[in-house]
Tab-separated table of N, CA and C in Angstrom:
chain	number	residue	atom	x	y	z
A	1	MET	N	12.551	-39.765	-7.943
A	1	MET	CA	12.321	-38.229	-7.903
A	1	MET	C	13.613	-37.537	-7.386
A	2	ASN	N	14.190	-36.488	-8.182
A	2	ASN	CA	15.271	-35.820	-7.719
A	2	ASN	C	14.901	-34.727	-6.848
A	3	GLY	N	15.925	-34.108	-6.266
A	3	GLY	CA	15.626	-33.013	-5.270
A	3	GLY	C	14.784	-31.779	-5.696
A	4	LYS	N	15.053	-31.379	-6.887
A	4	LYS	CA	14.117	-30.329	-7.453
A	4	LYS	C	12.513	-30.905	-7.548
A	5	GLU	N	12.627	-32.042	-8.007
A	5	GLU	CA	11.110	-32.596	-8.234
A	5	GLU	C	10.399	-32.624	-6.957
A	6	ARG	N	11.076	-33.183	-5.766
A	6	ARG	CA	10.548	-33.487	-4.385
A	6	ARG	C	10.202	-31.933	-3.884
A	7	TYR	N	11.020	-30.865	-4.115
A	7	TYR	CA	10.767	-29.712	-3.682
A	7	TYR	C	9.590	-29.065	-4.159
A	8	ILE	N	9.484	-29.273	-5.650
A	8	ILE	CA	8.162	-28.818	-6.321
A	8	ILE	C	6.903	-29.523	-5.856
A	9	ALA	N	7.112	-30.716	-5.823
A	9	ALA	CA	6.043	-31.641	-5.378
A	9	ALA	C	5.491	-31.173	-3.823
A	10	GLY	N	6.595	-30.854	-2.886
A	10	GLY	CA	6.029	-30.548	-1.641
A	10	GLY	C	5.522	-29.132	-1.524
A	11	LEU	N	6.172	-28.234	-2.388
A	11	LEU	CA	5.418	-26.944	-2.591
A	11	LEU	C	4.063	-27.024	-3.200
A	12	LYS	N	3.858	-27.729	-4.274
A	12	LYS	CA	2.455	-27.728	-4.814
A	12	LYS	C	1.314	-28.506	-3.705
A	13	LYS	N	1.826	-29.426	-2.881
A	13	LYS	CA	1.022	-30.052	-1.739
A	13	LYS	C	0.814	-28.857	-0.851
A	14	TYR	N	1.867	-28.042	-0.430
A	14	TYR	CA	1.545	-27.050	0.515
A	14	TYR	C	0.603	-26.087	0.057
A	15	HIS	N	0.767	-25.774	-1.120
A	15	HIS	CA	0.046	-24.540	-1.767
A	15	HIS	C	-1.556	-25.169	-1.718
A	16	LYS	N	-1.827	-26.428	-2.060
A	16	LYS	CA	-3.139	-26.896	-1.906
A	16	LYS	C	-3.713	-26.876	-0.609
A	17	HIS	N	-2.803	-27.094	0.355
A	17	HIS	CA	-3.279	-27.187	2.003
A	17	HIS	C	-3.690	-25.598	2.092
A	18	LEU	N	-2.886	-24.617	1.723
A	18	LEU	CA	-3.128	-23.244	1.996
A	18	LEU	C	-4.234	-22.758	1.518
A	19	GLU	N	-4.753	-23.367	0.082
A	19	GLU	CA	-5.746	-22.953	-0.484
A	19	GLU	C	-7.076	-23.491	0.447
A	20	LYS	N	-6.905	-24.536	0.976
A	20	LYS	CA	-8.015	-25.105	1.794
A	20	LYS	C	-8.199	-24.345	3.118
A	21	VAL	N	-7.200	-23.877	3.641
A	21	VAL	CA	-7.113	-22.947	4.891
A	21	VAL	C	-7.805	-21.827	4.574
A	22	ILE	N	-7.509	-21.066	3.429
A	22	ILE	CA	-8.083	-19.846	2.942
A	22	ILE	C	-9.688	-19.918	2.643
A	23	LEU	N	-10.061	-21.242	1.995
A	23	LEU	CA	-11.391	-21.422	1.845
A	23	LEU	C	-12.167	-21.573	3.093
A	24	ASP	N	-11.526	-22.352	3.952
A	24	ASP	CA	-12.350	-22.680	5.250
A	24	ASP	C	-12.426	-21.321	6.018
A	25	GLU	N	-11.363	-20.523	6.222
A	25	GLU	CA	-11.216	-19.271	7.036
A	25	GLU	C	-11.769	-18.232	6.468
A	26	TYR	N	-11.752	-17.906	5.289
A	26	TYR	CA	-12.086	-16.738	4.456
A	26	TYR	C	-13.172	-16.907	3.583
A	27	ALA	N	-13.748	-18.136	3.270
A	27	ALA	CA	-14.740	-18.379	2.373
A	27	ALA	C	-14.355	-17.801	0.956
A	28	LEU	N	-12.981	-18.082	0.530
A	28	LEU	CA	-12.533	-17.459	-0.780
A	28	LEU	C	-12.066	-18.740	-1.520
A	29	THR	N	-12.244	-19.070	-2.811
A	29	THR	CA	-11.793	-20.159	-3.533
A	29	THR	C	-10.580	-19.703	-4.285
A	30	VAL	N	-9.468	-20.190	-3.989
A	30	VAL	CA	-8.183	-19.847	-4.693
A	30	VAL	C	-8.071	-20.373	-6.108
A	31	LYS	N	-7.890	-19.454	-6.942
A	31	LYS	CA	-7.786	-20.018	-8.345
A	31	LYS	C	-6.202	-20.177	-8.830
A	32	TYR	N	-5.508	-19.342	-7.938
A	32	TYR	CA	-3.961	-19.181	-8.254
A	32	TYR	C	-3.269	-18.680	-7.115
A	33	ILE	N	-2.132	-19.365	-6.763
A	33	ILE	CA	-1.380	-18.702	-5.544
A	33	ILE	C	0.094	-18.838	-5.994
A	34	ASN	N	0.882	-17.848	-5.680
A	34	ASN	CA	2.328	-17.958	-5.935
A	34	ASN	C	3.135	-16.995	-4.989
A	35	VAL	N	4.340	-17.543	-4.616
A	35	VAL	CA	5.086	-16.545	-3.529
A	35	VAL	C	5.496	-15.313	-4.282
A	36	MET	N	5.382	-14.180	-3.648
A	36	MET	CA	5.868	-12.858	-3.965
A	36	MET	C	7.225	-12.577	-3.455
A	37	ALA	N	7.364	-12.903	-2.084
A	37	ALA	CA	8.530	-12.424	-1.298
A	37	ALA	C	8.880	-13.445	-0.070
A	38	TRP	N	10.032	-13.635	0.197
A	38	TRP	CA	10.363	-14.498	1.293
A	38	TRP	C	11.267	-13.586	2.124
A	39	GLY	N	10.756	-13.686	3.617
A	39	GLY	CA	11.480	-12.979	4.757
A	39	GLY	C	11.983	-14.106	5.714
A	40	TYR	N	12.488	-13.709	6.753
A	40	TYR	CA	13.197	-14.295	7.719
A	40	TYR	C	12.057	-15.271	8.352
A	41	THR	N	10.997	-14.505	8.704
A	41	THR	CA	9.800	-15.210	9.462
A	41	THR	C	8.623	-15.196	8.753
A	42	THR	N	8.474	-14.416	7.611
A	42	THR	CA	7.218	-14.206	6.841
A	42	THR	C	7.395	-14.371	5.395
A	43	THR	N	6.388	-15.126	4.800
A	43	THR	CA	6.521	-15.249	3.257
A	43	THR	C	5.229	-14.365	2.941
A	44	ALA	N	5.210	-13.670	1.643
A	44	ALA	CA	4.168	-12.991	1.039
A	44	ALA	C	3.701	-13.736	-0.179
A	45	LEU	N	2.511	-14.024	-0.256
A	45	LEU	CA	2.037	-14.688	-1.578
A	45	LEU	C	0.833	-13.943	-2.171
A	46	TYR	N	0.971	-14.124	-3.532
A	46	TYR	CA	-0.174	-13.530	-4.439
A	46	TYR	C	-1.157	-14.624	-4.480
A	47	VAL	N	-2.464	-13.969	-4.360
A	47	VAL	CA	-3.569	-15.150	-4.392
A	47	VAL	C	-4.606	-14.549	-5.140
A	48	GLU	N	-5.084	-15.372	-6.269
A	48	GLU	CA	-6.143	-14.786	-7.211
A	48	GLU	C	-7.345	-15.613	-6.694
A	49	THR	N	-8.504	-14.999	-6.564
A	49	THR	CA	-9.858	-15.666	-6.354
A	49	THR	C	-10.872	-15.116	-7.142
A	50	ASP	N	-12.119	-15.545	-7.147
A	50	ASP	CA	-13.220	-15.269	-7.974
A	50	ASP	C	-13.760	-13.730	-7.435
A	51	HIS	N	-13.319	-13.594	-6.047
A	51	HIS	CA	-13.792	-12.251	-5.610
A	51	HIS	C	-12.761	-11.213	-5.416
A	52	GLY	N	-11.709	-11.379	-6.208
A	52	GLY	CA	-10.693	-10.322	-6.292
A	52	GLY	C	-9.282	-11.080	-5.942
A	53	ASN	N	-8.288	-10.168	-6.024
A	53	ASN	CA	-6.782	-10.464	-5.734
A	53	ASN	C	-6.501	-10.286	-4.420
A	54	TYR	N	-5.676	-10.872	-3.831
A	54	TYR	CA	-5.232	-10.714	-2.279
A	54	TYR	C	-3.670	-10.934	-2.153
A	55	THR	N	-3.198	-10.312	-1.152
A	55	THR	CA	-1.702	-10.765	-0.699
A	55	THR	C	-1.849	-11.401	0.685
A	56	ALA	N	-1.335	-12.563	0.800
A	56	ALA	CA	-1.457	-13.283	1.965
A	56	ALA	C	0.022	-13.371	2.388
A	57	ARG	N	-0.035	-13.113	3.918
A	57	ARG	CA	1.329	-13.010	4.499
A	57	ARG	C	1.227	-14.081	5.645
A	58	LEU	N	2.290	-14.935	5.371
A	58	LEU	CA	2.206	-16.356	6.266
A	58	LEU	C	3.438	-16.092	7.186
A	59	SER	N	3.356	-16.137	8.373
A	59	SER	CA	4.345	-15.888	9.479
A	59	SER	C	4.498	-16.946	10.237
A	60	VAL	N	5.724	-17.348	10.794
A	60	VAL	CA	6.000	-18.274	11.833
A	60	VAL	C	5.294	-17.560	13.099
A	61	PHE	N	4.633	-18.576	13.882
A	61	PHE	CA	3.855	-18.135	15.030
A	61	PHE	C	5.117	-18.044	16.258
A	62	SER	N	4.748	-16.952	16.951
A	62	SER	CA	5.348	-16.672	18.262
A	62	SER	C	4.296	-15.534	18.892
A	63	ASP	N	4.353	-15.549	20.256
A	63	ASP	CA	3.627	-14.737	20.842
A	63	ASP	C	4.123	-13.130	20.420
A	64	GLU	N	5.097	-12.855	20.341
A	64	GLU	CA	5.793	-11.573	20.023
A	64	GLU	C	5.546	-11.175	18.585
A	65	LYS	N	5.662	-12.195	17.710
A	65	LYS	CA	5.170	-11.969	16.283
A	65	LYS	C	3.704	-11.687	16.126
A	66	LEU	N	2.698	-12.411	16.854
A	66	LEU	CA	1.201	-12.097	16.894
A	66	LEU	C	1.039	-10.725	17.382
A	67	GLU	N	1.817	-10.251	18.415
A	67	GLU	CA	1.535	-9.005	18.934
A	67	GLU	C	1.877	-7.866	17.932
A	68	MET	N	2.849	-8.117	17.380
A	68	MET	CA	3.549	-7.126	16.375
A	68	MET	C	2.508	-7.095	15.093
A	69	ILE	N	2.012	-8.138	14.753
A	69	ILE	CA	0.946	-8.190	13.545
A	69	ILE	C	-0.234	-7.440	13.945
A	70	LYS	N	-0.813	-7.946	15.238
A	70	LYS	CA	-1.953	-6.939	15.660
A	70	LYS	C	-1.651	-5.544	15.683
A	71	LYS	N	-0.491	-5.077	16.144
A	71	LYS	CA	-0.146	-3.537	16.215
A	71	LYS	C	-0.171	-3.088	14.803
A	72	ASP	N	0.474	-3.922	13.906
A	72	ASP	CA	0.639	-3.328	12.467
A	72	ASP	C	-0.795	-3.209	11.847
A	73	ILE	N	-1.700	-4.074	12.044
A	73	ILE	CA	-3.025	-4.021	11.633
A	73	ILE	C	-3.701	-2.813	12.034
A	74	GLY	N	-3.578	-2.743	13.396
A	74	GLY	CA	-4.239	-1.554	14.137
A	74	GLY	C	-3.791	-0.383	13.536
A	75	ILE	N	-2.549	-0.124	13.363
A	75	ILE	CA	-1.916	1.144	12.829
A	75	ILE	C	-2.505	1.384	11.383
A	76	SER	N	-2.491	0.343	10.584
A	76	SER	CA	-2.826	0.279	9.138
A	76	SER	C	-4.063	0.704	9.118
A	77	HIS	N	-5.159	0.352	10.124
A	77	HIS	CA	-6.463	0.756	9.982
A	77	HIS	C	-6.535	2.237	10.321
A	78	LYS	N	-5.776	2.717	11.268
A	78	LYS	CA	-5.984	4.111	11.608
A	78	LYS	C	-5.321	5.011	10.506
A	79	LEU	N	-4.230	4.662	9.828
A	79	LEU	CA	-3.668	5.553	8.935
A	79	LEU	C	-4.485	5.267	7.370
A	80	HIS	N	-5.272	4.275	7.300
A	80	HIS	CA	-6.030	4.019	6.011
A	80	HIS	C	-6.429	5.336	5.260
A	81	ASN	N	-6.979	6.188	5.963
A	81	ASN	CA	-7.715	7.448	5.244
A	81	ASN	C	-6.547	8.451	5.011
A	82	ILE	N	-5.370	8.329	5.565
A	82	ILE	CA	-4.438	9.141	5.434
A	82	ILE	C	-3.224	8.673	4.399
A	83	LEU	N	-2.920	7.369	4.588
A	83	LEU	CA	-1.833	6.767	3.578
A	83	LEU	C	-2.549	5.629	2.944
A	84	PRO	N	-1.918	5.111	1.635
A	84	PRO	CA	-2.510	3.916	1.203
A	84	PRO	C	-1.865	2.710	1.733
A	85	THR	N	-2.733	2.191	2.787
A	85	THR	CA	-2.352	1.023	3.575
A	85	THR	C	-3.070	-0.336	3.161
A	86	ALA	N	-2.649	-1.314	3.681
A	86	ALA	CA	-3.242	-2.753	3.226
A	86	ALA	C	-4.747	-2.708	3.839
A	87	GLU	N	-5.685	-3.184	3.219
A	87	GLU	CA	-6.993	-3.394	3.570
A	87	GLU	C	-7.296	-4.724	3.934
A	88	HIS	N	-6.918	-5.105	5.271
A	88	HIS	CA	-7.104	-6.454	5.718
A	88	HIS	C	-8.343	-7.238	5.725
A	89	ILE	N	-8.669	-8.436	5.396
A	89	ILE	CA	-9.719	-8.981	5.293
A	89	ILE	C	-10.134	-9.840	6.553
A	90	ARG	N	-11.322	-9.873	7.091
A	90	ARG	CA	-11.598	-10.573	8.369
A	90	ARG	C	-11.762	-12.040	7.936
A	91	ASN	N	-11.450	-13.039	8.715
A	91	ASN	CA	-11.756	-14.438	8.685
A	91	ASN	C	-13.101	-14.707	9.193
A	92	LYS	N	-13.603	-16.052	9.210
A	92	LYS	CA	-15.077	-16.473	9.592
A	92	LYS	C	-15.104	-16.127	11.206
A	93	ASP	N	-14.200	-15.965	11.826
A	93	ASP	CA	-14.376	-15.502	13.342
A	93	ASP	C	-14.303	-13.994	13.511
A	94	GLY	N	-14.253	-13.327	12.262
A	94	GLY	CA	-14.150	-11.911	12.689
A	94	GLY	C	-12.822	-11.222	12.794
A	95	GLN	N	-11.762	-12.015	12.962
A	95	GLN	CA	-10.463	-11.617	13.191
A	95	GLN	C	-9.706	-11.197	11.829
A	96	TYR	N	-8.695	-10.513	12.053
A	96	TYR	CA	-7.785	-10.014	10.718
A	96	TYR	C	-6.789	-11.111	10.675
A	97	TYR	N	-6.629	-12.098	11.257
A	97	TYR	CA	-5.513	-13.154	11.184
A	97	TYR	C	-5.863	-14.568	11.560
A	98	THR	N	-5.508	-15.479	11.100
A	98	THR	CA	-5.941	-16.758	11.293
A	98	THR	C	-4.521	-17.643	11.761
A	99	LEU	N	-4.697	-18.395	12.933
A	99	LEU	CA	-3.810	-19.228	13.545
A	99	LEU	C	-3.921	-20.607	12.980
A	100	PHE	N	-2.909	-21.314	12.443
A	100	PHE	CA	-3.010	-22.535	12.030
A	100	PHE	C	-1.628	-23.310	11.963
A	101	GLU	N	-1.326	-24.393	12.550
A	101	GLU	CA	-0.249	-25.258	12.348
A	101	GLU	C	1.115	-24.234	12.833
A	102	ASN	N	1.050	-23.647	13.857
A	102	ASN	CA	2.203	-22.810	14.208
A	102	ASN	C	2.568	-21.637	13.293
A	103	LYS	N	1.508	-21.296	12.590
A	103	LYS	CA	1.655	-20.154	11.559
A	103	LYS	C	0.638	-19.102	11.761
A	104	ILE	N	0.725	-17.879	11.174
A	104	ILE	CA	-0.245	-16.765	11.475
A	104	ILE	C	-0.349	-16.333	9.759
A	105	LEU	N	-1.714	-16.521	9.577
A	105	LEU	CA	-2.107	-16.101	8.053
A	105	LEU	C	-2.827	-14.919	8.287
A	106	ARG	N	-2.544	-13.821	7.355
A	106	ARG	CA	-3.504	-12.773	7.146
A	106	ARG	C	-3.504	-12.394	5.711
A	107	LEU	N	-4.880	-11.887	5.308
A	107	LEU	CA	-4.993	-11.543	3.788
A	107	LEU	C	-5.321	-10.073	3.982
A	108	SER	N	-5.017	-9.449	2.790
A	108	SER	CA	-5.375	-8.064	2.315
A	108	SER	C	-5.516	-8.044	0.940
A	109	LYS	N	-6.331	-6.889	0.557
A	109	LYS	CA	-6.513	-6.856	-0.692
A	109	LYS	C	-5.116	-6.501	-1.527
A	110	HIS	N	-4.823	-7.098	-2.596
A	110	HIS	CA	-3.691	-6.902	-3.331
A	110	HIS	C	-3.544	-5.704	-3.918
A	111	ILE	N	-2.445	-4.900	-3.855
A	111	ILE	CA	-2.216	-3.672	-4.536
A	111	ILE	C	-1.534	-4.013	-5.798
A	112	GLU	N	-2.135	-3.932	-7.099
A	112	GLU	CA	-1.526	-4.403	-8.248
A	112	GLU	C	-0.158	-3.712	-8.712
A	113	GLY	N	0.764	-4.332	-9.013
A	113	GLY	CA	2.053	-3.983	-9.470
A	113	GLY	C	2.972	-3.785	-8.474
A	114	ALA	N	2.812	-3.854	-7.099
A	114	ALA	CA	3.559	-3.509	-6.008
A	114	ALA	C	3.977	-4.797	-5.293
A	115	THR	N	5.211	-5.041	-4.957
A	115	THR	CA	5.456	-6.305	-4.161
A	115	THR	C	5.410	-5.723	-2.738
A	116	ALA	N	5.411	-6.651	-1.797
A	116	ALA	CA	5.026	-6.499	-0.356
A	116	ALA	C	6.163	-5.477	0.223
A	117	PHE	N	7.358	-5.595	-0.360
A	117	PHE	CA	8.362	-4.606	0.186
A	117	PHE	C	8.107	-3.357	-0.589
A	118	GLU	N	7.851	-3.187	-1.681
A	118	GLU	CA	7.411	-1.802	-2.400
A	118	GLU	C	6.298	-1.172	-1.708
A	119	MET	N	5.181	-1.927	-1.292
A	119	MET	CA	4.132	-1.141	-0.458
A	119	MET	C	4.494	-0.881	0.856
A	120	ASP	N	5.522	-1.445	1.557
A	120	ASP	CA	6.103	-1.038	2.807
A	120	ASP	C	6.703	0.109	2.540
A	121	MET	N	7.676	0.232	1.597
A	121	MET	CA	8.393	1.377	1.314
A	121	MET	C	7.537	2.678	0.931
A	122	GLU	N	6.516	2.458	0.206
A	122	GLU	CA	5.801	3.490	-0.202
A	122	GLU	C	5.199	4.227	1.055
A	123	GLN	N	4.745	3.239	2.029
A	123	GLN	CA	4.149	3.800	3.302
A	123	GLN	C	5.095	4.526	4.214
A	124	TYR	N	6.394	4.001	4.215
A	124	TYR	CA	7.470	4.775	4.754
A	124	TYR	C	7.696	6.117	4.292
A	125	ILE	N	7.672	6.141	3.026
A	125	ILE	CA	8.017	7.502	2.476
A	125	ILE	C	6.973	8.626	2.721
A	126	LYS	N	5.763	8.036	2.595
A	126	LYS	CA	4.695	8.864	2.930
A	126	LYS	C	4.667	9.253	4.374
A	127	VAL	N	5.007	8.415	5.320
A	127	VAL	CA	5.003	8.917	6.773
A	127	VAL	C	6.051	9.830	6.955
A	128	ILE	N	7.277	9.722	6.313
A	128	ILE	CA	8.385	10.601	6.269
A	128	ILE	C	7.898	12.004	5.744
A	129	GLU	N	7.134	12.042	4.700
A	129	GLU	CA	6.646	13.323	3.957
A	129	GLU	C	5.581	14.057	5.020
A	130	ILE	N	4.853	13.208	5.841
A	130	ILE	CA	3.996	13.754	6.874
A	130	ILE	C	4.676	14.318	8.060
A	131	LEU	N	5.943	13.581	8.459
A	131	LEU	CA	6.665	14.070	9.436
A	131	LEU	C	7.268	15.500	9.058
A	132	LYS	N	7.851	15.556	7.904
A	132	LYS	CA	8.303	16.779	7.400
A	132	LYS	C	7.487	17.934	7.673
A	133	LYS	N	6.039	17.716	7.144
A	133	LYS	CA	5.196	18.794	7.309
A	133	LYS	C	4.830	19.094	8.856
A	134	ILE	N	4.872	18.010	9.699
A	134	ILE	CA	4.742	18.360	11.161
A	134	ILE	C	5.824	19.138	11.670
A	135	HIS	N	7.077	18.946	11.064
A	135	HIS	CA	8.207	19.528	11.647
A	135	HIS	C	8.082	20.944	11.149
A	136	LYS	N	7.779	21.190	9.772
A	136	LYS	CA	7.627	22.644	9.218
A	136	LYS	C	6.686	23.434	9.935
A	137	ALA	N	5.666	22.969	10.643
A	137	ALA	CA	4.606	23.473	11.342
A	137	ALA	C	5.044	23.755	12.731
A	138	GLY	N	6.280	23.178	13.071
A	138	GLY	CA	6.793	23.625	14.411
A	138	GLY	C	6.240	22.657	15.448
A	139	ILE	N	5.504	21.494	15.118
A	139	ILE	CA	5.057	20.547	16.278
A	139	ILE	C	6.164	19.638	16.535
A	140	LEU	N	7.007	19.155	15.542
A	140	LEU	CA	8.067	18.261	15.946
A	140	LEU	C	9.391	18.886	16.296
A	141	HIS	N	9.855	18.475	17.350
A	141	HIS	CA	11.186	19.131	17.873
A	141	HIS	C	12.357	18.476	17.169
A	142	GLY	N	13.250	19.083	16.867
A	142	GLY	CA	14.439	18.818	16.225
A	142	GLY	C	14.420	18.437	14.867
A	143	ASP	N	15.543	18.252	14.241
A	143	ASP	CA	15.672	18.018	12.815
A	143	ASP	C	15.382	16.669	12.385
A	144	LEU	N	14.506	16.526	11.355
A	144	LEU	CA	14.149	15.145	10.779
A	144	LEU	C	15.291	14.551	10.070
A	145	THR	N	16.235	13.849	10.639
A	145	THR	CA	17.311	13.025	9.921
A	145	THR	C	17.337	11.721	10.343
A	146	PRO	N	18.016	10.858	9.589
A	146	PRO	CA	17.946	9.540	9.900
A	146	PRO	C	18.581	9.270	11.299
A	147	SER	N	19.501	10.089	11.933
A	147	SER	CA	19.991	9.799	13.115
A	147	SER	C	19.152	10.039	14.263
A	148	ASN	N	18.012	10.724	14.089
A	148	ASN	CA	16.897	11.237	14.883
A	148	ASN	C	15.799	10.213	15.015
A	149	LEU	N	15.810	9.316	14.055
A	149	LEU	CA	14.660	8.286	14.050
A	149	LEU	C	15.284	6.927	14.672
A	150	LEU	N	14.378	6.310	15.277
A	150	LEU	CA	14.610	5.183	16.021
A	150	LEU	C	13.925	3.901	15.495
A	151	ALA	N	14.406	2.743	15.329
A	151	ALA	CA	13.664	1.605	14.993
A	151	ALA	C	13.675	0.761	16.400
A	152	ILE	N	12.426	0.310	16.619
A	152	ILE	CA	12.157	-0.465	17.833
A	152	ILE	C	12.317	-1.884	17.438
A	153	THR	N	13.256	-2.728	18.115
A	153	THR	CA	13.429	-3.939	18.103
A	153	THR	C	13.062	-4.515	19.475
A	154	SER	N	13.947	-5.111	20.024
A	154	SER	CA	13.977	-5.368	21.492
A	154	SER	C	14.460	-4.100	22.366
A	155	THR	N	15.369	-3.353	21.669
A	155	THR	CA	15.818	-2.122	22.321
A	155	THR	C	15.775	-1.075	21.226
A	156	PRO	N	15.649	0.171	21.635
A	156	PRO	CA	15.767	1.331	20.371
A	156	PRO	C	17.029	1.298	19.709
A	157	THR	N	16.851	1.220	18.273
A	157	THR	CA	18.166	1.270	17.731
A	157	THR	C	18.066	2.479	16.688
A	158	PRO	N	19.119	3.555	16.637
A	158	PRO	CA	19.031	4.579	15.929
A	158	PRO	C	19.252	4.097	14.350
A	159	LEU	N	18.467	4.665	13.449
A	159	LEU	CA	18.573	4.247	11.988
A	159	LEU	C	19.692	4.759	11.320
């Protein structure tokens, strides 16, 4: 077996394992699963089931990453009536994420035609539109420019 064949065999084996985790944790039988996007610590996968299509996000576990995911899910739920945000699915324990094998898995209903990156960008654009309206109403102080926005990592970083 050459390197490519070993890689594909390993990927198929891992997908089967992930299908079992999704069945055990979310009671969903996977018909098809495929990688949509890779990131440094998170992979997005498209998942087809008999009960609809989902986006699975599989992240490397760390306490910091788990807290970020919990915060993101909370913000998504608060903004759901204002912005098109991911509709997260609860697992058998009522949580919006599942921990297994040093990984964090979360499922949300799939938004057809959009990659995970495009879904995120659409949300950011809508947030900026809302911020512009708030600024026009005189609620937001200062001009809305990239230099006035901060990205929070471990320290605030101007965009």
